[in-house]
Amino acid sequence: MTNIRTKAQIEKIKGAGRIVAACHENLRNIIKPGITTLTIDKFVEEFITSHNAIPAQKGYHGYPYASCTSVNDEICHGMPSRYILKEGDIVKVDMVVNKNGWMADSAWCYAVGDISVTAKKLMTVTKECLYIGICKAIDGNRLGDIGYYIQRHAEKNGFSVVRDFTGHGIGNSMHEDPAILHYGQKDRGIRIQEGMVFTIEPMINEGDYDLYVDKDNGWTAYTSDGSLSVQYEHTIAITSNGPEILTEQEF
Ligand code: MF3
Ligand code: CO
């Protein structure tokens, strides 16, 4: 069942979204060669708790950290570690904030120092995929329209869309109906309606979309071919004026 949220409820989710966005704005200045992904996670946890909110990923199905920090060929659910980021890496930082029972979710990709031309292009195209998907998230369209246009843009640029992870409804819990696929066919799927709140979070691979999950930690997904993967994610609300991004950062 898809929850339809009132304007007042959407404002609460936006309250959580502002904390997520502000945390990401800070990470731009923190992420550089020489720091560990655990340092990122420590900052995220302290930032969220200092805003009287809860890092909702910590403890979620036993996940032990406030953030996921996925480096290079790690698609998502990378575990913060003592790994020292080096020039040329890319790192995706994903977090969910629970503020007074309302949640917002956003992942962002950061370049560590100077990165390759390919990595830059993959970051640009993936961010475009996210915003193309958001533009299609209007009352009256169908969910398939979001996936179709994201897939088209990724593949037109020679990249592939990860199939095994999707966006999701969000509100009082982190993952609610419906699932938001980042590939598919237009005019298919359920109708998008005012009051829906969900994430769009395309994971786009440089090579093939095949993946495997780390057997030791049970969480981290890697590209099977070792190629780079990029993700950007926003939480959005469907309003009568179109999509409203609840986790938008200041530029
Ligand atoms: N934030 C992720 C998402 O976009 C969920 C991460 S799973 C967790 O859906 F266990 F790390 F929380
Ligand atoms: Co999400």
PDB file of C-alpha atoms and ligand atoms in Angstrom:
ATOM      1  CA  MET A   1       0.000   0.000   0.000  1.00  0.00           C
ATOM      2  CA  THR A   2       1.357   3.411  -0.946  1.00  0.00           C
ATOM      3  CA  ASN A   3       1.034   6.094   1.727  1.00  0.00           C
ATOM      4  CA  ILE A   4      -0.356   9.454   0.649  1.00  0.00           C
ATOM      5  CA  ARG A   5       1.042  12.242   2.819  1.00  0.00           C
ATOM      6  CA  THR A   6      -0.520  15.550   3.812  1.00  0.00           C
ATOM      7  CA  LYS A   7       1.352  18.829   3.317  1.00  0.00           C
ATOM      8  CA  ALA A   8       2.040  18.908   7.073  1.00  0.00           C
ATOM      9  CA  GLN A   9       3.523  15.412   6.958  1.00  0.00           C
ATOM     10  CA  ILE A  10       5.669  16.311   3.959  1.00  0.00           C
ATOM     11  CA  GLU A  11       7.006  19.285   5.944  1.00  0.00           C
ATOM     12  CA  LYS A  12       8.104  16.869   8.686  1.00  0.00           C
ATOM     13  CA  ILE A  13       9.929  14.679   6.167  1.00  0.00           C
ATOM     14  CA  LYS A  14      11.515  17.847   4.811  1.00  0.00           C
ATOM     15  CA  GLY A  15      12.742  18.610   8.324  1.00  0.00           C
ATOM     16  CA  ALA A  16      14.677  15.337   8.234  1.00  0.00           C
ATOM     17  CA  GLY A  17      15.715  16.074   4.646  1.00  0.00           C
ATOM     18  CA  ARG A  18      17.297  19.394   5.602  1.00  0.00           C
ATOM     19  CA  ILE A  19      19.575  17.629   8.077  1.00  0.00           C
ATOM     20  CA  VAL A  20      20.605  15.091   5.424  1.00  0.00           C
ATOM     21  CA  ALA A  21      21.290  17.869   2.913  1.00  0.00           C
ATOM     22  CA  ALA A  22      23.278  19.969   5.374  1.00  0.00           C
ATOM     23  CA  CYS A  23      25.363  16.944   6.311  1.00  0.00           C
ATOM     24  CA  HIS A  24      26.196  16.349   2.643  1.00  0.00           C
ATOM     25  CA  GLU A  25      27.073  20.026   2.177  1.00  0.00           C
ATOM     26  CA  ASN A  26      29.642  19.616   4.963  1.00  0.00           C
ATOM     27  CA  LEU A  27      31.050  16.406   3.517  1.00  0.00           C
ATOM     28  CA  ARG A  28      32.155  18.297   0.400  1.00  0.00           C
ATOM     29  CA  ASN A  29      34.862  19.948   2.508  1.00  0.00           C
ATOM     30  CA  ILE A  30      35.711  16.901   4.587  1.00  0.00           C
ATOM     31  CA  ILE A  31      36.254  14.292   1.890  1.00  0.00           C
ATOM     32  CA  LYS A  32      39.818  14.466   0.612  1.00  0.00           C
ATOM     33  CA  PRO A  33      42.782  12.142   0.085  1.00  0.00           C
ATOM     34  CA  GLY A  34      44.130  10.753   3.371  1.00  0.00           C
ATOM     35  CA  ILE A  35      40.938  10.425   5.404  1.00  0.00           C
ATOM     36  CA  THR A  36      39.305   7.089   6.152  1.00  0.00           C
ATOM     37  CA  THR A  37      35.724   6.143   5.414  1.00  0.00           C
ATOM     38  CA  LEU A  38      35.270   5.643   9.178  1.00  0.00           C
ATOM     39  CA  THR A  39      36.099   9.343   9.609  1.00  0.00           C
ATOM     40  CA  ILE A  40      33.261  10.150   7.223  1.00  0.00           C
ATOM     41  CA  ASP A  41      30.902   7.918   9.182  1.00  0.00           C
ATOM     42  CA  LYS A  42      31.922   9.455  12.492  1.00  0.00           C
ATOM     43  CA  PHE A  43      31.192  12.930  11.117  1.00  0.00           C
ATOM     44  CA  VAL A  44      27.803  11.800   9.768  1.00  0.00           C
ATOM     45  CA  GLU A  45      26.774  10.225  13.060  1.00  0.00           C
ATOM     46  CA  GLU A  46      27.842  13.243  15.120  1.00  0.00           C
ATOM     47  CA  PHE A  47      26.214  15.691  12.709  1.00  0.00           C
ATOM     48  CA  ILE A  48      22.883  13.869  12.813  1.00  0.00           C
ATOM     49  CA  THR A  49      22.792  13.334  16.577  1.00  0.00           C
ATOM     50  CA  SER A  50      23.859  16.945  17.214  1.00  0.00           C
ATOM     51  CA  HIS A  51      20.731  17.976  15.275  1.00  0.00           C
ATOM     52  CA  ASN A  52      18.577  15.969  17.701  1.00  0.00           C
ATOM     53  CA  ALA A  53      17.909  13.320  15.111  1.00  0.00           C
ATOM     54  CA  ILE A  54      18.658   9.636  14.738  1.00  0.00           C
ATOM     55  CA  PRO A  55      20.909   8.037  12.116  1.00  0.00           C
ATOM     56  CA  ALA A  56      18.277   5.546  10.957  1.00  0.00           C
ATOM     57  CA  GLN A  57      20.630   3.207   9.117  1.00  0.00           C
ATOM     58  CA  LYS A  58      22.443   2.308  12.359  1.00  0.00           C
ATOM     59  CA  GLY A  59      20.849  -0.891  13.614  1.00  0.00           C
ATOM     60  CA  TYR A  60      18.672  -1.315  10.527  1.00  0.00           C
ATOM     61  CA  HIS A  61      18.580  -5.090   9.988  1.00  0.00           C
ATOM     62  CA  GLY A  62      21.772  -5.153  12.029  1.00  0.00           C
ATOM     63  CA  TYR A  63      23.654  -2.653   9.844  1.00  0.00           C
ATOM     64  CA  PRO A  64      26.247  -1.218  12.262  1.00  0.00           C
ATOM     65  CA  TYR A  65      26.963   2.300  10.901  1.00  0.00           C
ATOM     66  CA  ALA A  66      25.245   5.657  10.443  1.00  0.00           C
ATOM     67  CA  SER A  67      26.264   5.793   6.792  1.00  0.00           C
ATOM     68  CA  CYS A  68      27.201   3.588   3.875  1.00  0.00           C
ATOM     69  CA  THR A  69      30.497   4.600   2.269  1.00  0.00           C
ATOM     70  CA  SER A  70      30.916   2.819  -1.064  1.00  0.00           C
ATOM     71  CA  VAL A  71      34.245   3.308  -2.861  1.00  0.00           C
ATOM     72  CA  ASN A  72      34.885   2.876  -6.627  1.00  0.00           C
ATOM     73  CA  ASP A  73      33.463  -0.538  -7.708  1.00  0.00           C
ATOM     74  CA  GLU A  74      31.362  -0.791  -4.548  1.00  0.00           C
ATOM     75  CA  ILE A  75      27.834  -0.109  -5.769  1.00  0.00           C
ATOM     76  CA  CYS A  76      26.155   0.434  -2.401  1.00  0.00           C
ATOM     77  CA  HIS A  77      26.143  -0.613   1.276  1.00  0.00           C
ATOM     78  CA  GLY A  78      29.888  -0.124   1.541  1.00  0.00           C
ATOM     79  CA  MET A  79      30.948  -0.393   5.181  1.00  0.00           C
ATOM     80  CA  PRO A  80      32.934   2.430   6.750  1.00  0.00           C
ATOM     81  CA  SER A  81      36.417   1.107   7.508  1.00  0.00           C
ATOM     82  CA  ARG A  82      40.021   2.103   8.085  1.00  0.00           C
ATOM     83  CA  TYR A  83      40.457   2.300   4.306  1.00  0.00           C
ATOM     84  CA  ILE A  84      42.303   5.523   3.514  1.00  0.00           C
ATOM     85  CA  LEU A  85      40.783   7.385   0.575  1.00  0.00           C
ATOM     86  CA  LYS A  86      43.326   8.204  -2.088  1.00  0.00           C
ATOM     87  CA  GLU A  87      43.510  10.659  -4.959  1.00  0.00           C
ATOM     88  CA  GLY A  88      41.371   9.382  -7.844  1.00  0.00           C
ATOM     89  CA  ASP A  89      38.842   7.448  -5.725  1.00  0.00           C
ATOM     90  CA  ILE A  90      35.150   8.146  -5.779  1.00  0.00           C
ATOM     91  CA  VAL A  91      33.034   7.563  -2.678  1.00  0.00           C
ATOM     92  CA  LYS A  92      29.253   7.377  -2.405  1.00  0.00           C
ATOM     93  CA  VAL A  93      27.929   8.375   1.022  1.00  0.00           C
ATOM     94  CA  ASP A  94      24.376   7.258   1.834  1.00  0.00           C
ATOM     95  CA  MET A  95      22.442   8.195   4.974  1.00  0.00           C
ATOM     96  CA  VAL A  96      18.936   8.221   6.388  1.00  0.00           C
ATOM     97  CA  VAL A  97      17.860  10.692   9.075  1.00  0.00           C
ATOM     98  CA  ASN A  98      14.957  10.085  11.435  1.00  0.00           C
ATOM     99  CA  LYS A  99      13.713  13.361  12.905  1.00  0.00           C
ATOM    100  CA  ASN A 100      10.782  12.959  15.284  1.00  0.00           C
ATOM    101  CA  GLY A 101       9.691   9.760  13.556  1.00  0.00           C
ATOM    102  CA  TRP A 102       9.940  11.096   9.979  1.00  0.00           C
ATOM    103  CA  MET A 103      12.684   9.981   7.627  1.00  0.00           C
ATOM    104  CA  ALA A 104      14.611  11.255   4.628  1.00  0.00           C
ATOM    105  CA  ASP A 105      17.251   9.457   2.591  1.00  0.00           C
ATOM    106  CA  SER A 106      19.951  10.779   0.282  1.00  0.00           C
ATOM    107  CA  ALA A 107      23.145   9.383  -1.202  1.00  0.00           C
ATOM    108  CA  TRP A 108      25.754  11.546  -2.885  1.00  0.00           C
ATOM    109  CA  CYS A 109      28.939  10.769  -4.814  1.00  0.00           C
ATOM    110  CA  TYR A 110      32.177  12.597  -4.030  1.00  0.00           C
ATOM    111  CA  ALA A 111      35.404  12.812  -5.998  1.00  0.00           C
ATOM    112  CA  VAL A 112      38.537  12.321  -3.899  1.00  0.00           C
ATOM    113  CA  GLY A 113      40.995  14.858  -5.306  1.00  0.00           C
ATOM    114  CA  ASP A 114      41.526  14.622  -9.036  1.00  0.00           C
ATOM    115  CA  ILE A 115      39.636  11.776 -10.725  1.00  0.00           C
ATOM    116  CA  SER A 116      39.703  10.171 -14.172  1.00  0.00           C
ATOM    117  CA  VAL A 117      37.770  11.516 -17.152  1.00  0.00           C
ATOM    118  CA  THR A 118      35.622   8.358 -17.109  1.00  0.00           C
ATOM    119  CA  ALA A 119      34.790   8.743 -13.428  1.00  0.00           C
ATOM    120  CA  LYS A 120      33.826  12.381 -14.023  1.00  0.00           C
ATOM    121  CA  LYS A 121      31.593  11.416 -16.928  1.00  0.00           C
ATOM    122  CA  LEU A 122      29.939   8.634 -14.926  1.00  0.00           C
ATOM    123  CA  MET A 123      29.274  11.083 -12.074  1.00  0.00           C
ATOM    124  CA  THR A 124      27.799  13.666 -14.445  1.00  0.00           C
ATOM    125  CA  VAL A 125      25.598  11.167 -16.281  1.00  0.00           C
ATOM    126  CA  THR A 126      24.360   9.569 -13.045  1.00  0.00           C
ATOM    127  CA  LYS A 127      23.443  12.945 -11.563  1.00  0.00           C
ATOM    128  CA  GLU A 128      21.615  13.749 -14.812  1.00  0.00           C
ATOM    129  CA  CYS A 129      19.806  10.393 -14.530  1.00  0.00           C
ATOM    130  CA  LEU A 130      18.627  11.343 -11.026  1.00  0.00           C
ATOM    131  CA  TYR A 131      17.288  14.736 -12.133  1.00  0.00           C
ATOM    132  CA  ILE A 132      15.740  13.315 -15.321  1.00  0.00           C
ATOM    133  CA  GLY A 133      13.914  10.780 -13.138  1.00  0.00           C
ATOM    134  CA  ILE A 134      12.771  13.521 -10.760  1.00  0.00           C
ATOM    135  CA  CYS A 135      11.378  15.577 -13.688  1.00  0.00           C
ATOM    136  CA  LYS A 136       9.207  12.620 -14.690  1.00  0.00           C
ATOM    137  CA  ALA A 137       7.826  12.264 -11.154  1.00  0.00           C
ATOM    138  CA  ILE A 138       4.637  14.230 -11.734  1.00  0.00           C
ATOM    139  CA  ASP A 139       1.030  13.506 -10.827  1.00  0.00           C
ATOM    140  CA  GLY A 140      -0.542  11.529 -13.660  1.00  0.00           C
ATOM    141  CA  ASN A 141       2.649   9.939 -14.990  1.00  0.00           C
ATOM    142  CA  ARG A 142       3.407   6.314 -14.183  1.00  0.00           C
ATOM    143  CA  LEU A 143       6.368   4.926 -12.255  1.00  0.00           C
ATOM    144  CA  GLY A 144       7.623   3.250 -15.430  1.00  0.00           C
ATOM    145  CA  ASP A 145       8.215   6.699 -16.946  1.00  0.00           C
ATOM    146  CA  ILE A 146      10.843   7.405 -14.277  1.00  0.00           C
ATOM    147  CA  GLY A 147      12.709   4.177 -14.958  1.00  0.00           C
ATOM    148  CA  TYR A 148      12.437   4.414 -18.718  1.00  0.00           C
ATOM    149  CA  TYR A 149      14.018   7.849 -19.000  1.00  0.00           C
ATOM    150  CA  ILE A 150      16.753   7.079 -16.475  1.00  0.00           C
ATOM    151  CA  GLN A 151      17.689   3.900 -18.353  1.00  0.00           C
ATOM    152  CA  ARG A 152      17.609   5.647 -21.711  1.00  0.00           C
ATOM    153  CA  HIS A 153      20.001   8.351 -20.554  1.00  0.00           C
ATOM    154  CA  ALA A 154      22.415   5.901 -18.893  1.00  0.00           C
ATOM    155  CA  GLU A 155      22.547   3.547 -21.872  1.00  0.00           C
ATOM    156  CA  LYS A 156      22.800   6.357 -24.426  1.00  0.00           C
ATOM    157  CA  ASN A 157      26.065   7.217 -22.673  1.00  0.00           C
ATOM    158  CA  GLY A 158      27.332   3.628 -22.740  1.00  0.00           C
ATOM    159  CA  PHE A 159      26.630   2.873 -19.068  1.00  0.00           C
ATOM    160  CA  SER A 160      24.283   0.377 -17.392  1.00  0.00           C
ATOM    161  CA  VAL A 161      21.570   0.581 -14.735  1.00  0.00           C
ATOM    162  CA  VAL A 162      21.812  -1.652 -11.647  1.00  0.00           C
ATOM    163  CA  ARG A 163      18.691  -3.830 -11.415  1.00  0.00           C
ATOM    164  CA  ASP A 164      18.981  -5.349  -7.928  1.00  0.00           C
ATOM    165  CA  PHE A 165      18.373  -2.184  -5.886  1.00  0.00           C
ATOM    166  CA  THR A 166      15.504   0.269  -6.225  1.00  0.00           C
ATOM    167  CA  GLY A 167      14.184   3.511  -4.853  1.00  0.00           C
ATOM    168  CA  HIS A 168      11.357   3.235  -2.345  1.00  0.00           C
ATOM    169  CA  GLY A 169       8.560   4.996  -0.568  1.00  0.00           C
ATOM    170  CA  ILE A 170       9.689   6.609   2.697  1.00  0.00           C
ATOM    171  CA  GLY A 171       8.001   8.270   5.659  1.00  0.00           C
ATOM    172  CA  ASN A 172       7.666   6.752   9.104  1.00  0.00           C
ATOM    173  CA  SER A 173       9.852   3.885   7.984  1.00  0.00           C
ATOM    174  CA  MET A 174      12.913   3.843   5.764  1.00  0.00           C
ATOM    175  CA  HIS A 175      11.501   1.521   3.142  1.00  0.00           C
ATOM    176  CA  GLU A 176       7.846   1.714   2.179  1.00  0.00           C
ATOM    177  CA  ASP A 177       5.878   0.927  -0.961  1.00  0.00           C
ATOM    178  CA  PRO A 178       6.220   1.463  -3.836  1.00  0.00           C
ATOM    179  CA  ALA A 179       9.537   0.239  -5.274  1.00  0.00           C
ATOM    180  CA  ILE A 180      10.963   2.733  -7.768  1.00  0.00           C
ATOM    181  CA  LEU A 181      12.796   0.955 -10.579  1.00  0.00           C
ATOM    182  CA  HIS A 182      15.521   2.843 -12.415  1.00  0.00           C
ATOM    183  CA  TYR A 183      14.836   0.986 -15.660  1.00  0.00           C
ATOM    184  CA  GLY A 184      11.667  -0.084 -17.419  1.00  0.00           C
ATOM    185  CA  GLN A 185       8.991   0.970 -19.817  1.00  0.00           C
ATOM    186  CA  LYS A 186       7.049   4.197 -20.071  1.00  0.00           C
ATOM    187  CA  ASP A 187       3.283   4.200 -19.447  1.00  0.00           C
ATOM    188  CA  ARG A 188       3.718   1.158 -17.190  1.00  0.00           C
ATOM    189  CA  GLY A 189       3.416   0.734 -13.447  1.00  0.00           C
ATOM    190  CA  ILE A 190       1.276   2.517 -10.906  1.00  0.00           C
ATOM    191  CA  ARG A 191       0.147   6.107 -11.351  1.00  0.00           C
ATOM    192  CA  ILE A 192       2.122   8.788  -9.604  1.00  0.00           C
ATOM    193  CA  GLN A 193      -0.129  10.783  -7.277  1.00  0.00           C
ATOM    194  CA  GLU A 194       0.100  13.979  -5.300  1.00  0.00           C
ATOM    195  CA  GLY A 195       1.157  13.175  -1.728  1.00  0.00           C
ATOM    196  CA  MET A 196       3.473  10.295  -2.584  1.00  0.00           C
ATOM    197  CA  VAL A 197       6.935  10.530  -1.027  1.00  0.00           C
ATOM    198  CA  PHE A 198       9.684   8.311  -2.369  1.00  0.00           C
ATOM    199  CA  THR A 199      13.351   8.128  -3.235  1.00  0.00           C
ATOM    200  CA  ILE A 200      14.940   8.021  -6.658  1.00  0.00           C
ATOM    201  CA  GLU A 201      18.464   6.601  -6.383  1.00  0.00           C
ATOM    202  CA  PRO A 202      19.936   5.338  -9.632  1.00  0.00           C
ATOM    203  CA  MET A 203      23.080   3.239  -9.379  1.00  0.00           C
ATOM    204  CA  ILE A 204      24.838   3.453 -12.745  1.00  0.00           C
ATOM    205  CA  ASN A 205      27.803   1.270 -13.684  1.00  0.00           C
ATOM    206  CA  GLU A 206      30.612   2.068 -16.074  1.00  0.00           C
ATOM    207  CA  GLY A 207      30.445  -1.541 -17.327  1.00  0.00           C
ATOM    208  CA  ASP A 208      27.855  -4.253 -16.832  1.00  0.00           C
ATOM    209  CA  TYR A 209      25.084  -4.111 -14.225  1.00  0.00           C
ATOM    210  CA  ASP A 210      25.893  -7.575 -12.815  1.00  0.00           C
ATOM    211  CA  LEU A 211      26.849  -7.477  -9.157  1.00  0.00           C
ATOM    212  CA  TYR A 212      27.788  -9.656  -6.227  1.00  0.00           C
ATOM    213  CA  VAL A 213      27.419  -9.150  -2.492  1.00  0.00           C
ATOM    214  CA  ASP A 214      30.375  -9.479  -0.113  1.00  0.00           C
ATOM    215  CA  LYS A 215      30.178 -12.905   1.540  1.00  0.00           C
ATOM    216  CA  ASP A 216      31.972 -11.780   4.689  1.00  0.00           C
ATOM    217  CA  ASN A 217      29.912  -8.765   5.686  1.00  0.00           C
ATOM    218  CA  GLY A 218      26.693  -9.746   3.862  1.00  0.00           C
ATOM    219  CA  TRP A 219      26.080  -6.133   2.813  1.00  0.00           C
ATOM    220  CA  THR A 220      28.432  -4.590   0.301  1.00  0.00           C
ATOM    221  CA  ALA A 221      27.477  -4.892  -3.379  1.00  0.00           C
ATOM    222  CA  TYR A 222      30.290  -4.752  -5.966  1.00  0.00           C
ATOM    223  CA  THR A 223      30.225  -4.605  -9.762  1.00  0.00           C
ATOM    224  CA  SER A 224      31.050  -8.099 -11.082  1.00  0.00           C
ATOM    225  CA  ASP A 225      33.391  -6.698 -13.723  1.00  0.00           C
ATOM    226  CA  GLY A 226      35.219  -4.411 -11.285  1.00  0.00           C
ATOM    227  CA  SER A 227      34.099  -1.271 -13.117  1.00  0.00           C
ATOM    228  CA  LEU A 228      33.145   1.959 -11.359  1.00  0.00           C
ATOM    229  CA  SER A 229      29.662   2.594 -10.018  1.00  0.00           C
ATOM    230  CA  VAL A 230      28.060   5.921  -9.119  1.00  0.00           C
ATOM    231  CA  GLN A 231      24.892   6.730  -7.206  1.00  0.00           C
ATOM    232  CA  TYR A 232      22.973   9.886  -6.403  1.00  0.00           C
ATOM    233  CA  GLU A 233      19.751   9.785  -4.399  1.00  0.00           C
ATOM    234  CA  HIS A 234      17.093  12.254  -3.336  1.00  0.00           C
ATOM    235  CA  THR A 235      13.897  11.945  -1.349  1.00  0.00           C
ATOM    236  CA  ILE A 236      11.082  13.706  -3.201  1.00  0.00           C
ATOM    237  CA  ALA A 237       7.419  14.542  -2.648  1.00  0.00           C
ATOM    238  CA  ILE A 238       4.818  14.716  -5.394  1.00  0.00           C
ATOM    239  CA  THR A 239       2.943  18.026  -5.113  1.00  0.00           C
ATOM    240  CA  SER A 240       0.387  19.816  -7.284  1.00  0.00           C
ATOM    241  CA  ASN A 241       3.316  21.947  -8.498  1.00  0.00           C
ATOM    242  CA  GLY A 242       5.378  18.926  -9.516  1.00  0.00           C
ATOM    243  CA  PRO A 243       8.134  17.101  -7.676  1.00  0.00           C
ATOM    244  CA  GLU A 244       9.611  18.762  -4.606  1.00  0.00           C
ATOM    245  CA  ILE A 245      13.112  17.637  -3.596  1.00  0.00           C
ATOM    246  CA  LEU A 246      13.159  17.222   0.193  1.00  0.00           C
ATOM    247  CA  THR A 247      16.919  16.618   0.436  1.00  0.00           C
ATOM    248  CA  GLU A 248      18.132  19.345  -1.939  1.00  0.00           C
ATOM    249  CA  GLN A 249      21.546  20.813  -1.116  1.00  0.00           C
ATOM    250  CA  GLU A 250      22.635  24.398  -1.494  1.00  0.00           C
ATOM    251  CA  PHE A 251      25.147  25.082  -4.220  1.00  0.00           C
TER     252      PHE A 251
HETATM  253  N1  MF3 B   1      19.914   4.354   2.490  1.00  0.00           N
HETATM  254  C1  MF3 B   1      19.781   3.111   1.776  1.00  0.00           C
HETATM  255  C2  MF3 B   1      18.693   3.291   0.744  1.00  0.00           C
HETATM  256  O1  MF3 B   1      18.838   4.149  -0.036  1.00  0.00           O
HETATM  257  C3  MF3 B   1      19.537   1.971   2.691  1.00  0.00           C
HETATM  258  C4  MF3 B   1      20.755   1.510   3.280  1.00  0.00           C
HETATM  259  S1  MF3 B   1      20.516   0.016   4.013  1.00  0.00           S
HETATM  260  C5  MF3 B   1      21.199   0.230   5.528  1.00  0.00           C
HETATM  261  O2  MF3 B   1      17.703   2.635   0.693  1.00  0.00           O
HETATM  262  F1  MF3 B   1      21.111  -0.863   6.138  1.00  0.00           F
HETATM  263  F2  MF3 B   1      22.420   0.614   5.389  1.00  0.00           F
HETATM  264  F3  MF3 B   1      20.527   1.127   6.168  1.00  0.00           F
HETATM  265 CO    CO B   2      17.081   4.921  -0.415  1.00  0.00          CO
END
